PDB file of C-alpha atoms in Angstrom:
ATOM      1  CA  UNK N   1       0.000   0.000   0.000  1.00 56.00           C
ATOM      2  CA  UNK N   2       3.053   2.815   0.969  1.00 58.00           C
ATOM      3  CA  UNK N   3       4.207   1.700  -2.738  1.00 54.00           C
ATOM      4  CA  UNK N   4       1.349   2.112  -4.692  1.00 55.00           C
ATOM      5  CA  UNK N   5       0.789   5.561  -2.373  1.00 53.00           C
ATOM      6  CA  UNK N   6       3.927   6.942  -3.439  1.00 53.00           C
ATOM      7  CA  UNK N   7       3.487   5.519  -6.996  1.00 52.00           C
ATOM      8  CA  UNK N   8       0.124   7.816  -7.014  1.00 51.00           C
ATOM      9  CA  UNK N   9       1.655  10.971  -5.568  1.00 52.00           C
ATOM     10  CA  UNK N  10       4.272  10.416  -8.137  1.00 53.00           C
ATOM     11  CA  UNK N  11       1.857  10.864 -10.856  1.00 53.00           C
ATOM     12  CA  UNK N  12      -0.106  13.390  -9.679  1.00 55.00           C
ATOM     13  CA  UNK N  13       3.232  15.683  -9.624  1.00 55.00           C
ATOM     14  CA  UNK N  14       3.961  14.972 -13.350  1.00 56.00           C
ATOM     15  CA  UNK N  15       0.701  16.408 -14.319  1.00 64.00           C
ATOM     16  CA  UNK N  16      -0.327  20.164 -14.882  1.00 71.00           C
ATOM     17  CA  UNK N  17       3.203  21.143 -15.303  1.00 78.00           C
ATOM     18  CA  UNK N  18       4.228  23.932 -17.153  1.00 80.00           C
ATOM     19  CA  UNK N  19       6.559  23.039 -20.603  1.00 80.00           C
ATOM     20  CA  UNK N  20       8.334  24.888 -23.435  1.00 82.00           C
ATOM     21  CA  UNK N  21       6.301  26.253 -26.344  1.00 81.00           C
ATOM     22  CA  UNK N  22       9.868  27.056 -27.699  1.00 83.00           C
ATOM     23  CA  UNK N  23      11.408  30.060 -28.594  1.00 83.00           C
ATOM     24  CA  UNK N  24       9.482  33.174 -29.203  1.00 84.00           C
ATOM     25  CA  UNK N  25      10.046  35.267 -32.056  1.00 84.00           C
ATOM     26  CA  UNK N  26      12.068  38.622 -31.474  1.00 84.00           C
ATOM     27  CA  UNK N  27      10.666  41.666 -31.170  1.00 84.00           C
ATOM     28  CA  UNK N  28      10.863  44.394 -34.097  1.00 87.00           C
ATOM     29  CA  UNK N  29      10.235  47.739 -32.869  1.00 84.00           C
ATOM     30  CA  UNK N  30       8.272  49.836 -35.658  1.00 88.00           C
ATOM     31  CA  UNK N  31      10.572  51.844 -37.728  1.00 92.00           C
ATOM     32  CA  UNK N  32       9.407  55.622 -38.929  1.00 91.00           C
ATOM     33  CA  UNK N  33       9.140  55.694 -42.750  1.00 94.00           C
ATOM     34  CA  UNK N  34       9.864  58.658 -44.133  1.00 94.00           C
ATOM     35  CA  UNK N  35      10.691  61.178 -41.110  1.00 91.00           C
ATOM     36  CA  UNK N  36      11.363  63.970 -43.149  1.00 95.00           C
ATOM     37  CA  UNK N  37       7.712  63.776 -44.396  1.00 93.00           C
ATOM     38  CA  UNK N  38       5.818  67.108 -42.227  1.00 93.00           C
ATOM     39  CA  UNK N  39       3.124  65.904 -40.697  1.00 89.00           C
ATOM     40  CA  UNK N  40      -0.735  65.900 -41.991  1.00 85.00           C
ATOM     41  CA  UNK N  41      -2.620  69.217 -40.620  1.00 85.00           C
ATOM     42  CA  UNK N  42      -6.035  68.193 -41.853  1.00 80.00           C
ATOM     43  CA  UNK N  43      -8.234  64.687 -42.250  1.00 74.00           C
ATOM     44  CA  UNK N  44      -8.491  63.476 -45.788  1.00 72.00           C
ATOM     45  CA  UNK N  45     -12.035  62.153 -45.454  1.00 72.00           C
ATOM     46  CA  UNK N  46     -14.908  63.280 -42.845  1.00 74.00           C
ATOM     47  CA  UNK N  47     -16.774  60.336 -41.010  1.00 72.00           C
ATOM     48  CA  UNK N  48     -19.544  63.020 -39.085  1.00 77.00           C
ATOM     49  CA  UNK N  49     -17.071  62.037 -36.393  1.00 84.00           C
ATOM     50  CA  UNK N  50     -17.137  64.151 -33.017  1.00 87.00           C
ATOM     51  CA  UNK N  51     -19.995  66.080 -34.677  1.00 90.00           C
ATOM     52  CA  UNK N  52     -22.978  66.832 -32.120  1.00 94.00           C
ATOM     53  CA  UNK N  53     -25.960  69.116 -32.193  1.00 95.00           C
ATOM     54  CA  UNK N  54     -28.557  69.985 -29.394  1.00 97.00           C
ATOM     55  CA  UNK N  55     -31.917  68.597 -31.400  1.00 97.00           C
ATOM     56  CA  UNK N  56     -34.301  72.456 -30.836  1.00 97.00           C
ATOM     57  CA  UNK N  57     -37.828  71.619 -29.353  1.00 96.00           C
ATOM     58  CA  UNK N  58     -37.784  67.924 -27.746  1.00 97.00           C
ATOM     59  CA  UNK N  59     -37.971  67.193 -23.849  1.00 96.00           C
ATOM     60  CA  UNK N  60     -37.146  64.037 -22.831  1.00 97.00           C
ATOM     61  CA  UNK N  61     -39.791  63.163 -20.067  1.00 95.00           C
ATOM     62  CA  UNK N  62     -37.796  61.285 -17.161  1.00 95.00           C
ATOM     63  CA  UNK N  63     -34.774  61.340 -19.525  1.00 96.00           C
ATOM     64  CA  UNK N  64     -36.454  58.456 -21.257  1.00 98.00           C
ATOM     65  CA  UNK N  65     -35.903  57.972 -24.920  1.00 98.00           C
ATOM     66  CA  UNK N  66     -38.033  55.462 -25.448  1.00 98.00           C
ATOM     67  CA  UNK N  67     -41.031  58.150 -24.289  1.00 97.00           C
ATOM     68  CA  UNK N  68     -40.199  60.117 -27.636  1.00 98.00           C
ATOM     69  CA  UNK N  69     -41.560  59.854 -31.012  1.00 98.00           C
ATOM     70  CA  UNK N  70     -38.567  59.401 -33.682  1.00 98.00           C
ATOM     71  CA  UNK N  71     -40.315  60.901 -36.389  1.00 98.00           C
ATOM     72  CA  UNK N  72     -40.641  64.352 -34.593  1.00 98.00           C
ATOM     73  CA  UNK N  73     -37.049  64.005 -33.315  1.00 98.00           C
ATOM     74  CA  UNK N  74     -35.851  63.370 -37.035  1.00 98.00           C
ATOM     75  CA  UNK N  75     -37.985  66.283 -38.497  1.00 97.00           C
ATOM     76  CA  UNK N  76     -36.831  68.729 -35.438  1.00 97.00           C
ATOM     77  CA  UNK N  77     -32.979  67.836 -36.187  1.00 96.00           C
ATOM     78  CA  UNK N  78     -33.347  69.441 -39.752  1.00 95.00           C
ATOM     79  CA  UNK N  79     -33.224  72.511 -37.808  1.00 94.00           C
ATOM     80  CA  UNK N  80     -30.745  71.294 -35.499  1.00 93.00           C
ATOM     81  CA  UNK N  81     -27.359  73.671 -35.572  1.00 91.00           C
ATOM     82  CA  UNK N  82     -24.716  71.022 -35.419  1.00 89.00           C
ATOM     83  CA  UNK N  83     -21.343  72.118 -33.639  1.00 85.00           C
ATOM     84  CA  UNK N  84     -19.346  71.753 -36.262  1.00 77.00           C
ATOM     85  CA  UNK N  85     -20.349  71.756 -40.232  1.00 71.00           C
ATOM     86  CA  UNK N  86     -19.445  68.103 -41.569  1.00 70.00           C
ATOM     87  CA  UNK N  87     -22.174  67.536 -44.097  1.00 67.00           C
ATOM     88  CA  UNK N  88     -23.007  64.092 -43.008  1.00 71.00           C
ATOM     89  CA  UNK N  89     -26.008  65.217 -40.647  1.00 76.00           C
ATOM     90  CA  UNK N  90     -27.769  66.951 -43.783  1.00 86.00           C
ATOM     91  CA  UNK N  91     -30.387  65.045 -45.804  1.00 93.00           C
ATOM     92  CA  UNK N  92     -30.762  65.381 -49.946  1.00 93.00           C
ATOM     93  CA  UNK N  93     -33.526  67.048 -50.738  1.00 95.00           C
ATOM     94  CA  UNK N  94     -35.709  64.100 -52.056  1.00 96.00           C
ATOM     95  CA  UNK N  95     -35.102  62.669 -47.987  1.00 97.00           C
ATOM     96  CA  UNK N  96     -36.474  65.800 -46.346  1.00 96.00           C
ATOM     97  CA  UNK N  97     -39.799  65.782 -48.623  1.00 97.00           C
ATOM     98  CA  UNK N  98     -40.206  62.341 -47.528  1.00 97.00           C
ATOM     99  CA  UNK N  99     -39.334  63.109 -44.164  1.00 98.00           C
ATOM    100  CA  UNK N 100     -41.776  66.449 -43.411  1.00 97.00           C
ATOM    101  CA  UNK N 101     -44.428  63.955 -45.107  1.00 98.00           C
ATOM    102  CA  UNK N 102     -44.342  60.801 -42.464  1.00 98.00           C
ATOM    103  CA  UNK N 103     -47.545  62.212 -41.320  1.00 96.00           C
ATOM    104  CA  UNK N 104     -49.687  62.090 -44.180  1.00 96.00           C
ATOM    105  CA  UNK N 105     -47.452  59.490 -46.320  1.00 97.00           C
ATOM    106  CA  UNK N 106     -46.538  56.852 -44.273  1.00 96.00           C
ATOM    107  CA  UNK N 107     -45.613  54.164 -46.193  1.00 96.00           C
ATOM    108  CA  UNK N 108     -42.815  56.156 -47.748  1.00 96.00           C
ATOM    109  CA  UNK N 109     -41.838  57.799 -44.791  1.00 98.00           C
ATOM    110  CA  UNK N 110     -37.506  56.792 -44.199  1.00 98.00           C
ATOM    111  CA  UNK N 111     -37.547  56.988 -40.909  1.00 98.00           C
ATOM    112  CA  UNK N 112     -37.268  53.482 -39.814  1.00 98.00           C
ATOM    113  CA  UNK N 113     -37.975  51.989 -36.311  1.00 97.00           C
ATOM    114  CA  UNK N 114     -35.803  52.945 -33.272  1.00 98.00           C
ATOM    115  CA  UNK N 115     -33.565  50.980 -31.051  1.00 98.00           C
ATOM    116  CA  UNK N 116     -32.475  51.730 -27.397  1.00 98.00           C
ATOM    117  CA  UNK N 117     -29.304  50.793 -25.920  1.00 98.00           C
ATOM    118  CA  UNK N 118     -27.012  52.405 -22.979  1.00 98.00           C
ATOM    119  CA  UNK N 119     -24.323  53.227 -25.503  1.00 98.00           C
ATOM    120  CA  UNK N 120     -22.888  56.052 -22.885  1.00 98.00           C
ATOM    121  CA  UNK N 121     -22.555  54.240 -20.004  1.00 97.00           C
ATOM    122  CA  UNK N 122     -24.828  56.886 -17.673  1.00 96.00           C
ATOM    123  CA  UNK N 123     -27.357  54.395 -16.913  1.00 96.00           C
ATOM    124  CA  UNK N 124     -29.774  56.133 -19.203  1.00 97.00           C
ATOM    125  CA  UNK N 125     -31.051  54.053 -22.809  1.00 98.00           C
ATOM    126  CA  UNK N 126     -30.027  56.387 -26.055  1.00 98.00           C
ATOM    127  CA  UNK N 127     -31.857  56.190 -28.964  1.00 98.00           C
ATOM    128  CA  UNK N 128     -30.574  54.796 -32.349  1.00 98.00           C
ATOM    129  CA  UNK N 129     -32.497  55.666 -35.730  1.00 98.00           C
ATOM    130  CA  UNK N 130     -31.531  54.647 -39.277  1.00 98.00           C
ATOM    131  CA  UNK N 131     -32.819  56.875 -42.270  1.00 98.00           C
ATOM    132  CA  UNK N 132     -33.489  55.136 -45.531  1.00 97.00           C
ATOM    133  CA  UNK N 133     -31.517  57.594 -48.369  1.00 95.00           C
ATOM    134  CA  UNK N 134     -31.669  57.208 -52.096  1.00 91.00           C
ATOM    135  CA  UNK N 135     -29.375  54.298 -53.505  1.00 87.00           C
ATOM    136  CA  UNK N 136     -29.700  51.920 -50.877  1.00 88.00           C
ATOM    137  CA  UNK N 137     -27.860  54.064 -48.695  1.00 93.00           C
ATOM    138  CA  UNK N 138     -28.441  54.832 -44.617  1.00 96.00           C
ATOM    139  CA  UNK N 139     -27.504  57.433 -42.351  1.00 95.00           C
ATOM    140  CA  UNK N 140     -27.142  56.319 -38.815  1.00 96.00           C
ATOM    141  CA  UNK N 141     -27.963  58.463 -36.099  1.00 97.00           C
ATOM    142  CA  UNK N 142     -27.158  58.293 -32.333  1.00 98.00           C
ATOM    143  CA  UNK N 143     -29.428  60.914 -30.139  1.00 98.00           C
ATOM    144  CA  UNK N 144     -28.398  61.353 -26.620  1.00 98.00           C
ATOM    145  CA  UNK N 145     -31.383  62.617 -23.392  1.00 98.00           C
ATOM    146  CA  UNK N 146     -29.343  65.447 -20.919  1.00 96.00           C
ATOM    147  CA  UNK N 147     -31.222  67.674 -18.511  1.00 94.00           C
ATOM    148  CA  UNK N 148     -31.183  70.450 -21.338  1.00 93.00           C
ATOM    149  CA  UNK N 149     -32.789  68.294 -23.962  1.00 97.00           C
ATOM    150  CA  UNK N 150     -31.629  65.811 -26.249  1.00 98.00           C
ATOM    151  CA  UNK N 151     -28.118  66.125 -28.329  1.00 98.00           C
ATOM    152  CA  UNK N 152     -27.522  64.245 -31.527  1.00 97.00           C
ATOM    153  CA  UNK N 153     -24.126  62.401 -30.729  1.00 97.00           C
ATOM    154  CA  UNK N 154     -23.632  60.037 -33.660  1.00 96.00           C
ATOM    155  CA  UNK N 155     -24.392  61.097 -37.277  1.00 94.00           C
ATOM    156  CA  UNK N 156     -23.447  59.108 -40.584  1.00 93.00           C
ATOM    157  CA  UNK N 157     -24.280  57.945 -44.007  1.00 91.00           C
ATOM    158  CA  UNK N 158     -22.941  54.535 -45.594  1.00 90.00           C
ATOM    159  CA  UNK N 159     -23.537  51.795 -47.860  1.00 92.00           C
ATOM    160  CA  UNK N 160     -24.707  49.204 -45.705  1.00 93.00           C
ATOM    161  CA  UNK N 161     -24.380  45.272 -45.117  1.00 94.00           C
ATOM    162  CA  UNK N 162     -25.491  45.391 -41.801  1.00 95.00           C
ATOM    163  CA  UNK N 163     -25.996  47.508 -37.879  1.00 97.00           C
ATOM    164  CA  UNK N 164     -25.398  46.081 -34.514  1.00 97.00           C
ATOM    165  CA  UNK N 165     -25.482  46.708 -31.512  1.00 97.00           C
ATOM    166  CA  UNK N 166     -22.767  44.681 -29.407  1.00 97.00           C
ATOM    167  CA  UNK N 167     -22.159  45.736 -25.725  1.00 96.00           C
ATOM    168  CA  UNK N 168     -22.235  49.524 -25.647  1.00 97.00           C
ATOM    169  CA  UNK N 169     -20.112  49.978 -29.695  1.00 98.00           C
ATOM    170  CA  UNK N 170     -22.270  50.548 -32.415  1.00 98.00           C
ATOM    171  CA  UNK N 171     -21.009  48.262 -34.992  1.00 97.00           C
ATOM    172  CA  UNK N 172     -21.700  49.142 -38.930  1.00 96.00           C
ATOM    173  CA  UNK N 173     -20.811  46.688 -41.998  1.00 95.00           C
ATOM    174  CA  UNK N 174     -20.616  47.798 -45.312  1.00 94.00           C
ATOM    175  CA  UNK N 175     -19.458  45.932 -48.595  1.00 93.00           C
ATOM    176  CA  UNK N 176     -15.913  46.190 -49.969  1.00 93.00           C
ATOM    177  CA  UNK N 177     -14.696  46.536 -53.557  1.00 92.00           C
ATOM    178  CA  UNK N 178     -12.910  43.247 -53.124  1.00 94.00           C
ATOM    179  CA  UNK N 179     -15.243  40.372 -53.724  1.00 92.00           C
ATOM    180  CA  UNK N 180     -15.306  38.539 -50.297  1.00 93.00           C
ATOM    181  CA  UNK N 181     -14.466  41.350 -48.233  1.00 96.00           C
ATOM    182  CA  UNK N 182     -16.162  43.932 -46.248  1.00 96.00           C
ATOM    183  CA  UNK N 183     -15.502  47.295 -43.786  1.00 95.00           C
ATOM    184  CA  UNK N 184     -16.238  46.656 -40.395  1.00 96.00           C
ATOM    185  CA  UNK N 185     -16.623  49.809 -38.136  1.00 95.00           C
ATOM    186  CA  UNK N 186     -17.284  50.042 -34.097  1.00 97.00           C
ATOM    187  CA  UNK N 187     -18.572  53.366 -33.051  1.00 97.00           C
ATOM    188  CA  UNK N 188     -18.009  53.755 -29.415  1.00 98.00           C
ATOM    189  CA  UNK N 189     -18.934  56.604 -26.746  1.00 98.00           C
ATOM    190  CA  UNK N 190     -16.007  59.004 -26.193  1.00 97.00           C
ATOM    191  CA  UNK N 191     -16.747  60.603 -22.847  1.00 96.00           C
ATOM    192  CA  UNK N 192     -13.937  63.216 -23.936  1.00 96.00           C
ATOM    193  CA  UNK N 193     -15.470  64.559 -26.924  1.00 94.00           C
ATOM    194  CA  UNK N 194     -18.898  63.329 -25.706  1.00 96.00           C
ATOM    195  CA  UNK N 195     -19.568  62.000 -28.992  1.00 96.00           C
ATOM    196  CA  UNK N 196     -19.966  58.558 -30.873  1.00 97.00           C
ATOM    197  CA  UNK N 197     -16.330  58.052 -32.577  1.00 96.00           C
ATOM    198  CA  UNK N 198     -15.381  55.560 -34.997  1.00 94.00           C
ATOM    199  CA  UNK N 199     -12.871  53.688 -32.727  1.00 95.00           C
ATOM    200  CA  UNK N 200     -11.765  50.550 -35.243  1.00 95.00           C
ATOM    201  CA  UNK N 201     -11.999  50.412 -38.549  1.00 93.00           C
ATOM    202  CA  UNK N 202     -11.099  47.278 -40.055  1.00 96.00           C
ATOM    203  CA  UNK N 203     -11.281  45.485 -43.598  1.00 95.00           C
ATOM    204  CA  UNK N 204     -11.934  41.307 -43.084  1.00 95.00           C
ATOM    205  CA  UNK N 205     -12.736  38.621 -44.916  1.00 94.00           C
ATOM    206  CA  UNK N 206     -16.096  37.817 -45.234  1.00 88.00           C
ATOM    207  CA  UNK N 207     -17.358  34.027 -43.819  1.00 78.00           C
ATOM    208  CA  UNK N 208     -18.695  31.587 -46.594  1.00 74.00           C
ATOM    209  CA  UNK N 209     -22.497  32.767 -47.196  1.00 65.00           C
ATOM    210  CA  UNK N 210     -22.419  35.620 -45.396  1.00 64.00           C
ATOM    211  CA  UNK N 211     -23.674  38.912 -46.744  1.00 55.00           C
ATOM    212  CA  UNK N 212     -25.360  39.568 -49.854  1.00 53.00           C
ATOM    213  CA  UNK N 213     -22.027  39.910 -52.042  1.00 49.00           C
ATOM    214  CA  UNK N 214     -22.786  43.779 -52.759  1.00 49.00           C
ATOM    215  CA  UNK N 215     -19.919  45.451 -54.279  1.00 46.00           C
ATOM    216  CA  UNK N 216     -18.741  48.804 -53.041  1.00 44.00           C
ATOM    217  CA  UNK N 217     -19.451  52.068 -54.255  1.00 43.00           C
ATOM    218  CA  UNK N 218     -16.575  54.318 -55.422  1.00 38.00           C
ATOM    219  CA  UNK N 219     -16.457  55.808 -51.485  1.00 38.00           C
ATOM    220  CA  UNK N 220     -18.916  54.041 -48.863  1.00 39.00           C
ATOM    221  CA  UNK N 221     -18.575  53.054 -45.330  1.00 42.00           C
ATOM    222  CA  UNK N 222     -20.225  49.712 -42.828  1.00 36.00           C
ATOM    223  CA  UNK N 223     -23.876  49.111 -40.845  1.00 34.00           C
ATOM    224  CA  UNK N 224     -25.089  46.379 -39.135  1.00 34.00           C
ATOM    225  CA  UNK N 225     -28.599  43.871 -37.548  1.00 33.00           C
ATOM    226  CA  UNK N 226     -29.786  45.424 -33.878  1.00 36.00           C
ATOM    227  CA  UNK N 227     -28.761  42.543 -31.394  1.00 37.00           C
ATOM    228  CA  UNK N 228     -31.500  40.490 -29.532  1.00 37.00           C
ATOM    229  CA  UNK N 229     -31.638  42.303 -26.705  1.00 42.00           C
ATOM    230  CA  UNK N 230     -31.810  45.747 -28.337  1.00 49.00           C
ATOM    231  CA  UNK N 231     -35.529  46.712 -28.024  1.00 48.00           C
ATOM    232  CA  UNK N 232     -37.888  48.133 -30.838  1.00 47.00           C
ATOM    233  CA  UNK N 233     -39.851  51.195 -30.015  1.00 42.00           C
ATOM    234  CA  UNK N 234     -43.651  50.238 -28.709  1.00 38.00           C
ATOM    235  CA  UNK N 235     -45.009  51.655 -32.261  1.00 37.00           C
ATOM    236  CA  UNK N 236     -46.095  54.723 -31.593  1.00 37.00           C
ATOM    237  CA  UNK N 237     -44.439  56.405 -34.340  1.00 38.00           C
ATOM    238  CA  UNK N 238     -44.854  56.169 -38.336  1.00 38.00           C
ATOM    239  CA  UNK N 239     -42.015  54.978 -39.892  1.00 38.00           C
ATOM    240  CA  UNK N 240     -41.518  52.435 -42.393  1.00 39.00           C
ATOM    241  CA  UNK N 241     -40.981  48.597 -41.401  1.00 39.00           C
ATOM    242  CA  UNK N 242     -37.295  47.708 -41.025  1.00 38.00           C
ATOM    243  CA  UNK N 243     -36.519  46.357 -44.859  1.00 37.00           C
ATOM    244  CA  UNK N 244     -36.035  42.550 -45.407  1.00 35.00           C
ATOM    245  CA  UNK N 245     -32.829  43.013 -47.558  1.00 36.00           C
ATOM    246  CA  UNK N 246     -29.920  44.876 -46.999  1.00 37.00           C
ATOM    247  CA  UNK N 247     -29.791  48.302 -47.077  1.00 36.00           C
ATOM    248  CA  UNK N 248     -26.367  49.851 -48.583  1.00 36.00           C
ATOM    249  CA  UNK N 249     -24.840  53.596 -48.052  1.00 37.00           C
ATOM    250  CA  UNK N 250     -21.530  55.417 -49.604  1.00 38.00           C
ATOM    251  CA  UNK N 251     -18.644  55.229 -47.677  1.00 41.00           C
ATOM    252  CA  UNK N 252     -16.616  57.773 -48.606  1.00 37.00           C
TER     253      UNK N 252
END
């Protein structure tokens, strides 16, 4: 019996050791290209990013989003004065017809069905809206309740595969002009700027049979399906039904 003891203890110290996974590769520190190069002063392209705008005329009862009716919130922000001029929170002409016409037209009213999420982290549900453009095209926006109001803090346009919403990012998918591929972009909450800000921005490969295969337009950016848990509004609003196929938007 002490043998076959101290045969068992024996074992039991051979396993759940730690071994050699060999040598790892050495490190290469990046290596400035160019240094002489001056530094870029401005951005080549504008996202909307770090744009916000107080939307004029809608209290938030309670602070609660979900208490509002998207339809007046997207016709009040084509007054809204946005803090800095990007041209992604302005609508083409044809969009602001429809728009100012949800009442009396709805079945070609763009405003689709909100979403709610805590995207900010305060403890309070924002509001998400998607606005159908021309071309299969959609311009995401992000709105924001404070105690003076409600503030627009996400604004863009894309060619779209797909929106989610995943944790508190904002994730938007939109078709690349390699077959197979697509733009992938997380918006997350920047309590600096106190805006929505693109925070990755990736190019991947697409997984076998997903996505429709759209090709990108010269310029476009990426949207993506609300999550599960990401709740509709109760339907007291008139916009459209959420369409069955994908809806695409420009990224420039």
């Amino acid at each position: 019996m002490a043998l076959t003891g101290a045969a068992l203890l024996a074992a039991c110290g051979t396993g759940g050791e730690l071994k050699s996974a060999g040598h790892a590769p050495d490190a290469i520190g990046p290596a400035r290209l160019w240094p002489e190069l001056p530094p870029a002063s401005a951005a080549p392209y504008d996202y909307g990013e770090g744009e916000t705008a107080h939307i004029p005329g809608i209290a938030v009862p309670g602070g609660d989003v979900r208490r509002l009716d998207p339809v007046a919130v997207v016709q009040a922000g084509l007054n809204a004065r946005p803090d800095r001029a990007s041209g992604t929170a302005a609508f083409p002409a044809e969009t602001v017809r429809r728009i100012n016409a949800c009442r009396t037209a709805p079945a070609s009213c763009p405003v689709l069905k909100p979403y709610y999420r805590d995207l900010t982290g305060d403890g309070r549900d924002e509001m998400v809206l998607g606005v159908q453009l021309a071309d299969r095209q959609l311009s995401v926006r992000v709105y924001m309740p404070e105690p003076s109001g409600l503030t627009r803090i996400m604004s863009t346009s894309d060619a779209v595969i797909s929106v989610e919403l995943a944790g508190r990012d904002l994730i938007m998918r939109a078709p690349s002009a390699i077959t197979g591929y697509e733009y992938r972009t997380a918006w997350s909450w920047d309590g600096r700027q106190r805006a929505m800000l693109p925070t990755q921005d990736e190019i991947l490969r697409m997984a076998p049979g997903d996505g429709p295969g759209l090709r990108r337009a010269p310029s476009a950016r990426p949207f993506t399906r609300p999550s599960a848990d990401a709740s509709p509004t109760p339907g007291t609003a008139a916009p459209t039904a959420a369409p069955s196929a994908p809806v695409t938007a420009e990224r420039r």
